[in-house]
Amino acid sequence: MIHQLLKQQFGFQTFGKGQEEVITKITHRESAIAIFPTGSGKSLCYQLPALTLPNLTLVVSPLLALIQDQLDFLHSKNISAVRIDSSLSREEEMEVMKGIKENKHKILMISVERFKNERFRRFLKEIPISLLVVDEAHCISEWGHNFRPDYLKLPAYQKEFNIEQSLLLTATATPKVIEDMCYKFDIARENVSITGFYRSNLNLQVIPVKQSDKNQVLAETLSNKKKEASIIYVTLQKTAEDVAHFLSSTGIAATAYHAGLKNELREEIQNRFMKGEINCVVATIAFGMGIDKSDIRNVIHYDLPKSIENYSQEIGRAGRDNQAANCLVLANRDNVNILENFVYGDTPEYEGIKKLLEIIKNAGELWDVRLMNLPALCNIRMLPIKTLLVYLEIMGILKPLNAYFASYRFALNIDEQSIINKFKGERKEFIQEIFNSCSKARKWWTVDFDNIKQNPKLDRQRIIAALEYFSEQGWLILEASQMADVFSILQPQFETEKLALDLFEKFKLKESAEVKRIESMIALFESESCLSTRLAAYFGETLAINECGHCSVCSSGGVKVAQSDALAHLETFNFSDLTEKLRSSLKEKESPELITKFLCGIYTPKFTTIKAKGMPGFAQLERYRYQDVMNWVKANQKVGKV
């Protein structure tokens, strides 16, 4: 049956490598993991079985662009698939939900954050789901290169919504990450399908280049490839703009792409690149997820990638038509400190962790919190805030109960009395009480839940259900905002300082592992043995060959990544002058970590509050290694230069 569907529904004559094995497991009601290289057809592993399964297939994907691309493909094959995300209006969302309840759709695509939506969770409990699909599944592992704390909750969601099967998809998973995925989703190791990471059509090249020579080398490399599709990866948005401008000045038409551009412009650039109207894009890693262009001939890393996993993912966008493609790294150590700063920026300070624990301890048995307020209160970025809460959940200190919208407001399409008169008896009295408890402005009514708590006749869940019903009937326009989370405090007697130290050390271990990941990448690029076999070995694959014969090591031997240009000694800077404005703006004594982040230009929520970016000294030492700056700061604090 699956072969017939492959031909009739998808128009393919044969399965790609590994696809049939995974699809067979899913159609036989087993869970599975598919680890295929980028662009090798992972998505078909759920798209085809979804047509055979009795109920809905729920797909969790990290990016809107990925979701839209897959929907476009499914719609082109006349397969009914839908999405629910923040881009939909309330009416569009209701229409999608209605269609799912009526079994009109086989596939629903969402982001992991959608599970926090109170309304959506109630909806999921009303429908049977056959399969949970997790795209970019390496995000569930703390040992993966792109850990997302919300992914850790997916196994619990699978149980909560009684989803019997799961399918995990990724292109980059080391043996440790694979083990982690199997454990968390209870998937047998024999149900893991790995097709291999080696692609014989990719020519992996690493050449050492001084920073001052990079532009010239890049221009020479592309001079006879102007009509070929090329992606040039850089670390910073400014570099993308500068390099694109330089290439254009040499007659190589290049376009910058990064997260700082407006969504409409980014979408336009991506579409024009897909159509071949733009051949050369200079981009940060914001570009590429969801790109399924088969004829990309060149992927060039102007700056070092963030990790071996990122490198593998990014070069995986080249040569998907199985024709030869070049993957070049212009290697020097100039941006190593920037890559490390990304790591250090996500390590919270001990005092920030302690502050968070004090907030939790003072909450009582139930902690009702708006997560968006925590970064400013604790001076911790949102990602590590979420990670901390997940750690506390795993330790048994917290238990998430539910998430809800703290604020509801509505605008009437018909007058309130007309709505009230549609009901009788107790229900009519209940609707009247809702309106009586709301505050009214010129157009919008706001539900006052604090007032409602004092009214024994009113129940929050019943009110929301009633308002949603009124919205479905078209009687009013309903808007919800200000997401809040409710946690049960299971162990309120924890020792704050000891727990804060334990959590801080956990982050420091992860920080150390991430820095080593950068060192491992440099070691790969400096390898004396075949790059292709070394890359495959990193992901646990042993190739039948010792040498690929077409990487830069095989063709001309190993290289040393070029050293950075010499910087002035830190002792030449005046510590007091660089930090005076920062220190005068802080109410509490500044930590060495905070000063180091200030000097290295690493953003924290506190810097946003005090507008640190405009202060003298901010990012003054951004080209220096974080640890070197930290040691210099501590030495100056020790001798009292504060």
XYZ file of C-alpha atoms in Angstrom:
642
model
C 0.000 0.000 0.000
C 2.803 2.449 0.853
C 4.379 1.939 -2.597
C 1.055 2.715 -4.251
C 0.657 5.895 -2.167
C 4.218 6.922 -2.980
C 3.477 6.851 -6.711
C -0.139 8.018 -6.796
C -0.133 10.682 -4.070
C 3.456 11.929 -4.120
C 4.543 11.155 -7.676
C 7.747 9.319 -6.681
C 8.701 5.990 -8.223
C 10.992 4.747 -5.458
C 11.749 5.501 -1.833
C 14.905 7.369 -0.879
C 17.491 5.783 1.363
C 16.016 4.885 4.768
C 12.502 6.163 4.021
C 10.775 2.819 3.513
C 12.237 1.405 6.726
C 10.919 4.295 8.837
C 7.540 4.507 7.082
C 6.982 0.769 7.553
C 7.615 1.089 11.306
C 5.133 3.965 11.593
C 2.427 2.195 9.570
C 2.945 -0.845 11.826
C 2.095 1.367 14.835
C 5.662 1.641 16.171
C 7.605 4.744 17.178
C 10.818 5.615 15.354
C 13.711 8.044 14.931
C 14.944 9.104 11.479
C 18.392 10.680 11.240
C 18.899 11.653 7.617
C 21.174 14.323 6.106
C 19.628 17.718 5.389
C 17.483 17.588 2.248
C 17.198 13.805 2.018
C 13.462 13.430 2.552
C 12.845 13.146 6.297
C 9.432 14.788 5.948
C 8.048 12.001 3.753
C 8.511 9.693 6.752
C 5.451 11.281 8.381
C 3.642 12.681 5.340
C 2.947 9.298 3.780
C 1.983 7.400 6.982
C -0.351 10.273 7.928
C -2.578 9.199 5.035
C -2.859 5.658 6.438
C -3.250 6.407 10.149
C -6.813 6.572 11.520
C -6.474 9.915 13.319
C -4.598 13.202 13.210
C -0.824 13.499 12.791
C 0.497 16.343 14.967
C 3.792 17.866 13.790
C 5.942 20.059 16.049
C 8.404 22.213 14.115
C 10.668 25.001 15.431
C 10.280 27.532 12.627
C 7.352 29.104 10.808
C 9.311 28.984 7.531
C 9.736 25.205 7.830
C 6.032 24.774 8.538
C 4.965 26.887 5.565
C 7.311 25.109 3.135
C 6.001 21.699 4.164
C 2.395 22.890 3.939
C 3.014 24.226 0.432
C 4.414 20.840 -0.611
C 1.502 18.899 0.927
C -1.081 21.170 -0.674
C 0.624 20.673 -4.051
C -0.030 16.941 -3.575
C -3.691 17.559 -2.616
C -3.075 16.489 0.978
C -5.140 18.354 3.547
C -2.694 19.805 6.072
C -3.097 22.889 8.258
C -1.193 24.966 10.785
C -2.092 26.864 13.935
C 0.253 29.708 14.826
C 0.311 33.354 15.816
C -0.051 34.521 12.203
C -3.666 33.268 12.066
C -6.574 35.462 13.040
C -8.973 34.178 15.697
C -11.511 33.393 12.966
C -8.944 31.475 10.889
C -7.855 29.496 13.943
C -11.453 28.575 14.763
C -11.987 27.451 11.170
C -8.911 25.189 11.331
C -10.067 23.646 14.616
C -13.548 23.084 13.214
C -12.075 21.320 10.167
C -9.956 19.038 12.365
C -12.965 18.090 14.502
C -14.815 17.195 11.291
C -11.877 14.995 10.138
C -11.216 17.204 7.112
C -7.466 17.432 7.817
C -4.867 14.686 8.251
C -1.918 16.799 9.443
C -1.684 19.705 11.909
C 1.581 21.662 12.232
C 2.459 23.765 15.278
C 5.418 25.192 17.199
C 6.243 23.724 20.612
C 5.132 26.972 22.302
C 1.559 26.359 21.115
C 1.173 23.713 23.859
C 1.182 26.518 26.426
C -2.015 27.935 24.966
C -4.886 27.151 27.300
C -7.475 27.118 24.522
C -5.337 24.888 22.295
C -4.743 22.335 25.060
C -8.490 22.044 25.663
C -8.948 21.552 21.932
C -6.345 18.748 21.763
C -8.096 16.842 24.540
C -11.214 16.686 22.368
C -9.581 15.006 19.355
C -7.846 11.641 18.844
C -4.219 11.865 17.661
C -2.370 8.940 16.080
C 1.172 10.288 15.750
C 3.359 12.990 17.306
C 6.121 14.140 14.949
C 9.037 16.136 16.357
C 11.067 17.962 13.702
C 14.610 19.089 14.622
C 14.348 16.571 17.454
C 17.946 17.107 18.612
C 16.549 20.222 20.346
C 15.301 17.958 23.153
C 18.813 17.048 24.269
C 20.935 19.209 26.553
C 23.883 17.643 24.739
C 22.609 18.811 21.362
C 23.845 21.954 19.638
C 20.492 23.732 19.758
C 18.873 22.764 23.063
C 15.353 24.169 23.526
C 13.988 23.677 27.058
C 10.353 23.554 25.881
C 11.209 20.427 23.863
C 11.922 18.588 27.129
C 8.196 18.682 27.852
C 7.164 16.916 24.635
C 7.238 13.378 26.118
C 4.874 14.583 28.862
C 2.571 16.151 26.259
C 2.548 12.869 24.358
C 1.240 11.118 27.475
C -1.194 13.912 28.371
C -2.913 13.778 24.978
C -2.784 9.958 24.701
C -0.661 9.886 21.539
C 0.522 6.300 21.115
C 3.283 6.847 18.559
C 6.097 9.323 18.062
C 8.474 10.005 15.179
C 11.614 12.069 15.782
C 13.357 13.715 12.827
C 16.793 15.338 12.710
C 19.802 15.730 10.455
C 22.398 16.194 13.181
C 22.632 13.896 16.176
C 25.761 12.569 17.854
C 25.624 9.125 19.553
C 25.064 10.860 22.923
C 22.111 12.853 21.557
C 20.592 9.731 19.946
C 20.785 7.926 23.279
C 19.093 10.892 24.955
C 16.243 10.986 22.399
C 15.615 7.238 22.745
C 15.498 7.496 26.529
C 13.181 10.500 26.715
C 10.629 9.120 24.224
C 11.062 5.452 25.180
C 12.000 4.416 21.633
C 13.907 1.170 21.086
C 17.445 1.593 19.704
C 16.604 -0.776 16.829
C 13.940 1.711 15.703
C 16.577 4.367 14.991
C 17.312 4.701 11.266
C 20.549 6.460 10.291
C 21.311 6.783 6.592
C 24.793 8.230 7.059
C 26.347 11.674 6.961
C 28.827 11.271 4.115
C 27.836 12.815 0.798
C 30.302 12.053 -1.959
C 29.297 15.056 -4.092
C 30.347 17.624 -1.465
C 33.924 18.870 -1.721
C 34.915 19.981 1.774
C 37.641 22.621 1.645
C 39.352 24.488 4.489
C 41.901 27.200 3.729
C 43.634 29.415 6.324
C 43.057 33.092 5.548
C 44.035 36.216 7.487
C 41.082 38.451 8.291
C 42.524 41.271 6.207
C 42.699 38.974 3.153
C 39.240 37.393 3.407
C 37.332 39.735 1.123
C 39.872 39.377 -1.666
C 39.977 35.571 -1.385
C 36.175 35.438 -1.368
C 35.899 37.639 -4.462
C 38.469 35.525 -6.319
C 36.634 32.330 -5.342
C 33.312 33.625 -6.689
C 34.623 35.525 -9.719
C 33.883 32.673 -12.149
C 30.786 31.465 -10.257
C 28.524 34.500 -10.560
C 25.687 32.484 -12.081
C 25.881 29.691 -9.507
C 23.651 29.616 -6.426
C 25.858 30.416 -3.432
C 25.367 30.999 0.299
C 28.066 32.799 2.290
C 27.656 32.354 6.039
C 28.843 35.003 8.513
C 28.416 35.405 12.272
C 27.179 38.986 12.639
C 24.486 41.021 10.883
C 26.907 43.882 10.205
C 29.346 41.475 8.532
C 26.548 40.272 6.234
C 25.882 43.849 5.113
C 29.581 44.699 4.717
C 30.497 41.571 2.738
C 27.454 41.856 0.450
C 28.365 45.491 -0.247
C 31.991 44.569 -0.981
C 31.062 41.749 -3.378
C 28.593 43.986 -5.210
C 31.340 46.598 -5.628
C 33.490 43.979 -7.395
C 30.735 43.059 -9.842
C 29.413 40.019 -7.944
C 25.718 40.685 -7.233
C 25.202 39.760 -3.572
C 22.342 40.315 -1.121
C 22.567 40.444 2.689
C 20.115 38.396 4.758
C 19.816 38.446 8.561
C 17.296 38.617 11.395
C 17.579 42.407 11.553
C 15.719 42.788 8.257
C 11.939 43.114 8.143
C 10.012 39.873 7.676
C 8.646 40.957 4.291
C 12.136 41.694 2.949
C 13.553 38.419 4.281
C 10.717 36.517 2.632
C 11.273 38.362 -0.645
C 15.019 37.563 -0.632
C 14.353 33.906 0.110
C 11.738 33.627 -2.660
C 13.983 35.346 -5.210
C 16.871 33.058 -4.243
C 14.635 30.004 -4.697
C 13.582 31.245 -8.166
C 17.172 31.975 -9.223
C 16.618 35.738 -9.438
C 19.300 36.164 -6.747
C 22.338 33.891 -6.941
C 24.498 35.003 -4.023
C 23.241 35.544 -0.466
C 25.489 36.644 2.408
C 23.705 35.494 5.520
C 23.757 34.775 9.206
C 22.398 31.405 10.307
C 18.920 32.967 10.101
C 19.038 31.921 6.422
C 18.679 28.339 5.320
C 16.129 26.667 7.592
C 13.400 25.574 5.240
C 15.475 26.243 2.104
C 14.997 23.301 -0.241
C 16.837 24.485 -3.331
C 18.490 21.602 -5.135
C 21.154 23.442 -7.147
C 23.158 25.335 -4.521
C 26.711 24.940 -5.806
C 28.668 26.819 -3.137
C 28.371 27.117 0.642
C 31.147 29.319 1.992
C 31.831 30.000 5.654
C 33.347 33.479 5.735
C 33.424 33.131 9.537
C 33.791 29.909 11.488
C 30.431 28.172 12.088
C 29.098 27.841 15.644
C 29.773 24.097 15.914
C 30.368 20.925 13.916
C 26.610 20.323 14.003
C 25.912 23.753 12.528
C 28.617 23.208 9.914
C 27.081 19.870 8.911
C 23.612 21.398 8.685
C 24.763 24.389 6.641
C 26.882 22.475 4.109
C 23.963 20.049 3.840
C 22.110 22.713 1.852
C 24.593 22.334 -1.015
C 24.290 19.916 -3.922
C 20.949 18.326 -3.143
C 20.666 17.496 -6.856
C 23.606 15.100 -6.271
C 25.831 17.188 -8.541
C 29.236 18.360 -7.290
C 29.164 21.281 -4.844
C 31.899 23.152 -3.002
C 31.871 23.761 0.752
C 34.631 26.183 1.687
C 35.738 27.498 5.090
C 37.867 30.665 5.120
C 39.453 29.775 8.422
C 40.966 32.010 11.048
C 40.403 32.513 14.752
C 39.116 36.081 14.582
C 35.500 35.251 15.454
C 36.238 32.513 18.012
C 35.774 35.024 20.831
C 32.383 36.061 19.375
C 31.255 32.421 19.235
C 32.369 31.951 22.838
C 30.575 35.147 23.882
C 27.307 33.653 22.611
C 27.932 30.792 25.050
C 28.858 32.992 28.026
C 25.850 35.215 27.390
C 23.495 32.340 28.187
C 25.167 31.490 31.503
C 23.235 33.234 34.296
C 25.028 34.705 37.286
C 24.753 33.000 40.667
C 22.958 36.051 42.135
C 20.365 35.941 39.348
C 19.615 32.268 39.993
C 19.369 32.992 43.716
C 16.898 35.821 43.026
C 14.700 33.485 40.946
C 14.695 30.869 43.721
C 13.715 33.515 46.288
C 10.764 34.543 44.098
C 9.647 30.903 43.899
C 10.118 30.306 47.628
C 7.996 33.329 48.520
C 5.162 32.273 46.196
C 3.521 29.807 48.578
C 1.971 26.571 47.322
C 1.052 27.947 43.890
C 3.258 30.174 41.773
C 1.302 32.196 39.226
C 3.837 34.004 37.054
C 4.236 35.841 33.765
C 7.546 34.514 32.493
C 8.153 37.631 30.408
C 8.679 39.600 33.652
C 11.415 37.324 35.024
C 14.420 38.339 32.855
C 14.314 41.937 34.109
C 13.761 40.834 37.721
C 16.628 38.316 37.729
C 18.925 39.683 35.000
C 18.752 36.350 33.174
C 17.879 35.929 29.509
C 14.634 34.147 28.652
C 16.243 30.934 27.323
C 18.198 30.215 30.536
C 15.114 31.230 32.577
C 13.160 28.497 30.787
C 16.056 26.080 31.224
C 16.194 26.785 34.971
C 12.468 26.122 35.336
C 12.802 22.828 33.482
C 15.719 21.825 35.749
C 13.608 22.626 38.825
C 10.787 20.569 37.357
C 13.106 17.591 36.827
C 14.383 17.967 40.423
C 10.803 17.684 41.677
C 10.699 21.208 43.105
C 8.217 22.603 40.582
C 5.343 21.042 38.739
C 3.751 22.993 35.861
C -0.015 22.894 36.215
C -1.242 24.975 33.320
C -0.674 28.068 31.249
C -3.367 30.607 30.582
C -3.986 34.042 29.178
C -4.060 36.510 32.041
C -6.022 39.061 30.051
C -9.193 38.696 27.971
C -11.050 41.485 26.250
C -13.888 41.558 23.731
C -15.718 43.933 21.402
C -19.420 43.355 20.744
C -20.839 42.804 17.264
C -24.360 42.841 18.735
C -25.489 44.572 21.924
C -25.041 42.839 25.285
C -28.759 42.488 25.992
C -29.257 40.601 22.720
C -26.643 38.075 23.846
C -28.155 37.759 27.334
C -31.661 37.253 25.909
C -30.515 34.245 23.884
C -30.359 32.241 27.136
C -32.792 31.290 29.874
C -32.775 30.483 33.567
C -29.437 29.941 35.320
C -27.465 30.334 32.079
C -29.045 33.753 31.478
C -28.135 34.833 35.013
C -24.569 33.580 34.483
C -24.165 35.590 31.249
C -25.551 38.683 32.990
C -22.980 38.229 35.785
C -20.156 38.071 33.204
C -21.112 41.441 31.754
C -21.608 42.908 35.238
C -18.065 41.834 36.217
C -16.354 43.307 33.152
C -15.038 46.838 32.825
C -16.064 48.683 29.665
C -14.263 51.296 27.601
C -15.515 52.939 24.407
C -15.208 49.729 22.350
C -13.537 46.994 24.387
C -14.816 45.148 27.437
C -12.096 43.761 29.758
C -12.685 40.660 31.863
C -11.684 41.504 35.432
C -10.576 38.151 36.847
C -9.598 39.694 40.201
C -13.186 40.895 40.571
C -14.488 37.522 39.400
C -12.573 35.695 42.167
C -14.805 37.493 44.686
C -17.986 36.287 42.942
C -18.963 32.689 43.880
C -21.352 32.514 40.907
C -18.526 32.830 38.367
C -15.896 30.308 37.311
C -12.922 31.273 35.147
C -13.051 28.238 32.841
C -16.795 28.564 32.323
C -16.450 32.272 31.503
C -13.751 31.615 28.903
C -15.768 28.774 27.376
C -18.811 31.069 27.153
C -16.852 33.908 25.536
C -15.290 31.503 23.026
C -18.775 30.245 22.158
C -19.982 33.824 21.643
C -16.955 34.421 19.406
C -17.711 31.291 17.352
C -21.270 32.557 16.870
C -19.946 35.914 15.649
C -21.565 37.871 18.478
C -18.265 39.378 19.616
C -14.557 39.650 18.796
C -12.436 37.971 21.493
C -8.759 38.712 22.187
C -6.483 36.993 24.725
C -3.050 38.232 25.829
C -0.390 38.175 28.574
C 0.459 34.499 28.832
C 0.892 33.337 32.424
C 2.075 30.014 33.847
C 0.950 28.299 37.024
C 3.323 26.009 38.928
C 2.776 23.915 42.016
C 5.645 24.292 44.512
C 6.242 20.691 45.581
C 9.324 21.290 47.754
C 9.139 24.830 49.182
C 11.733 24.121 51.897
C 14.740 23.949 49.570
C 17.985 25.589 50.705
C 18.194 28.630 48.427
C 21.944 29.256 48.415
C 22.928 25.603 48.005
C 20.402 25.014 45.220
C 21.470 28.223 43.463
C 25.077 27.037 43.567
C 24.132 23.579 42.229
C 22.214 25.127 39.338
C 24.990 27.632 38.642
C 27.528 24.796 38.450
C 25.205 22.926 36.085
C 25.226 25.932 33.742
C 29.007 26.245 34.063
C 29.363 22.595 33.014
C 27.192 23.236 29.976
C 29.168 26.399 29.253
C 32.399 24.403 29.353
C 30.917 21.752 27.042
C 29.811 24.428 24.550
C 33.260 26.029 24.506
C 34.776 22.576 23.920
C 32.335 22.176 21.021
C 33.992 25.193 19.388
C 37.431 23.703 20.071
C 36.319 20.390 18.517
C 35.248 22.245 15.386
C 38.645 23.924 15.054
C 40.308 20.538 15.597
C 38.210 19.133 12.728
C 39.303 21.923 10.395
C 42.957 21.359 11.412
C 42.696 17.608 10.918
C 45.591 15.776 9.265
C 43.196 13.055 8.086
C 40.287 13.132 5.612
C 37.675 15.777 6.539
C 34.794 13.668 5.234
C 35.681 10.635 7.361
C 36.361 12.798 10.442
C 32.998 14.550 10.053
C 31.178 11.227 9.712
C 33.023 9.826 12.750
C 31.860 12.767 14.881
C 28.282 11.625 14.277
C 29.143 8.004 15.024
C 29.459 6.772 11.436
C 32.393 4.652 10.259
C 32.915 4.930 6.506
C 34.038 2.012 4.370
C 36.763 4.286 2.989
C 39.646 5.947 4.829
C 39.897 8.838 2.387
C 37.240 10.556 0.283
C 39.849 11.738 -2.225
C 38.241 15.147 -2.788
C 38.468 17.171 0.449
C 41.255 19.698 1.035
C 43.176 17.295 3.302
C 43.056 14.502 0.726
C 44.092 16.838 -2.087
C 46.702 19.023 -0.397
C 47.138 18.025 3.255
C 46.058 19.468 6.591
C 46.160 23.140 7.540
C 46.394 25.286 10.653
C 43.552 27.744 11.243
C 45.081 31.219 10.929
C 45.727 33.090 14.171
C 43.978 36.378 14.923
C 45.794 39.640 14.378
C 47.637 40.724 17.526
C 45.614 42.901 19.917
C 46.879 45.491 22.359
C 47.553 44.152 25.867
C 44.584 44.584 28.215
C 46.889 46.381 30.656
C 46.965 49.320 28.236
C 43.276 50.050 28.992
C 42.102 52.114 31.970
C 39.689 49.957 33.961
C 38.110 52.854 35.858
C 37.451 54.885 32.714
C 35.834 51.929 30.915
C 33.532 50.957 33.792
C 32.814 54.188 35.704
C 29.495 54.957 33.980
C 28.278 51.357 34.350
C 29.142 51.216 38.054
C 27.451 54.544 38.777
C 24.264 53.312 37.058
C 23.935 50.157 39.161
C 22.176 50.136 42.512
C 23.968 47.035 43.777
C 27.632 46.011 43.751
C 28.605 44.819 40.316
C 29.932 41.277 39.839
C 33.015 40.495 37.716
C 30.719 38.557 35.366
C 28.498 41.590 34.816
C 31.436 43.914 34.121
C 33.000 41.365 31.759
C 29.768 41.021 29.795
C 29.538 44.811 29.589
C 33.076 45.162 28.231
C 32.600 42.263 25.789
C 29.277 43.635 24.527
C 27.213 40.669 25.734
C 23.625 41.742 26.341
C 21.797 41.031 29.582
C 18.307 42.232 30.577
C 19.887 44.649 33.071
C 21.859 46.341 30.284
C 18.617 46.993 28.445
C 17.116 48.568 31.573
C 20.043 50.946 32.189
C 20.614 51.573 28.448
C 24.178 50.281 28.660
C 24.703 50.205 24.908
C 25.185 53.977 24.829
C 27.657 54.039 27.726
C 31.426 54.539 27.336
C 33.140 51.165 27.625
C 30.292 48.997 26.318
C 31.690 46.372 23.891
C 35.090 48.111 24.054
C 36.821 44.736 24.479
C 34.560 42.620 22.243
C 37.517 41.316 20.208
C 39.176 39.858 23.304
C 38.573 36.408 24.773
C 35.948 36.437 27.503
C 38.111 34.584 30.021
C 41.038 36.959 29.444
C 38.773 39.955 30.088
C 37.294 38.253 33.164
C 40.765 37.653 34.637
C 41.686 41.293 33.941
C 38.480 42.521 35.608
C 39.070 40.372 38.708
C 42.661 41.564 38.955
C 41.524 45.204 38.838
C 38.778 44.614 41.391
C 41.292 42.909 43.684
C 43.614 45.901 43.740
C 40.676 48.235 44.294
C 40.415 50.053 40.971
C 36.665 50.430 41.423
